[in-house]
Steps between C-alpha positions, in 0.01 A plus 500: 500500500482456121215321324483411131160581355383514140185313403276619777374790706717579802412828662661453841859592412673826583690535171526332161796434270451397137836345401662442164465170321351508147145427616303296245810492282454868409250389234316786325738738678668513838248513784192511274348166604608526864325838523166317460566261790245497788786588736516846343169579670684459829783724376253769393335488840838522674588796279177680584554433871847653493693179559854476357506320165830435321534373142843375391573446129208281386313626806545857370375391158192343661420815698524708182290256297239502777486881494615530860810687384503735198679458169612193310799266504623416149773288343855624551622725221764242406225234470711268713499368854730708722661369819748738664574712804361852494547812706181663626432841649236547768272780377232475769497384861127534556422131442499223762787345303740797496435667835841391635683643198625849430380683192778481242649186654636243252429127510658217300230252405489253208239471226391193302223558246398506137211743547616774733469822300269723699291731285231765541411819314654838575196630687499195726874537553451860613233382745733235641771761551258743663367242744840345580391165361834430333685306768807358321703592192787324324812716537871496424790506746443873550134439590386662176231340280663435163441300185787267584360430847155420363502121445164460328394834350264593782350845464695758700718216640215393728568179693221519758183696577226517760129577497362842597460397862851355519407163653545301176841484333618313193856463374673296232828435690517209747583626854471145637805408292700767681367442850778288651876531438547147364278589202703800388839529328650724766313381810251784533130479586363829370170352382413400857412861580176466303384209716631657822298811418185293455556322832563833674173631357305197618652499848434871533133442427452256786 
């Protein structure tokens, strides 16, 4: 069962999803005000307890602003809102959201954001690589990260990352918009794998 919780403390749930949606109008910068919400105390507790936490688009920005995930999410290099389909490569299957995928598998999932350029310094990037915290990259039709396949200027074509423990994942693309065939241009549902993986994780823990 799904419950919608924001302004409150709800500790009884098995998993948490922070969706997209321009919280607080993206004033100051995307996710900055939402990161101070009382509900983030619940998310921090869930994180510390190893529960699955997923941040999608604005949800990813909130997790970064709150310091739950590393790095920063900046304005797109083109300084414009970008809404398009992207091709993603699964770089890690150690999260509750990619356990049903194969490493190297490609997914077609759309993006829709003005501030989606993931950034961190080179030392932090090396740490992410070492710990397998880079979960998704933007790639071309040959599954190769390239400048042309990078829609927003994200460092190293990064589209999604996880925390050190792997139970928290954030991504800029919208898997919910590619979760049922009617939503996609060629009747696929490749984004559904992320949610199926989470359900599999939760059912396996019961």
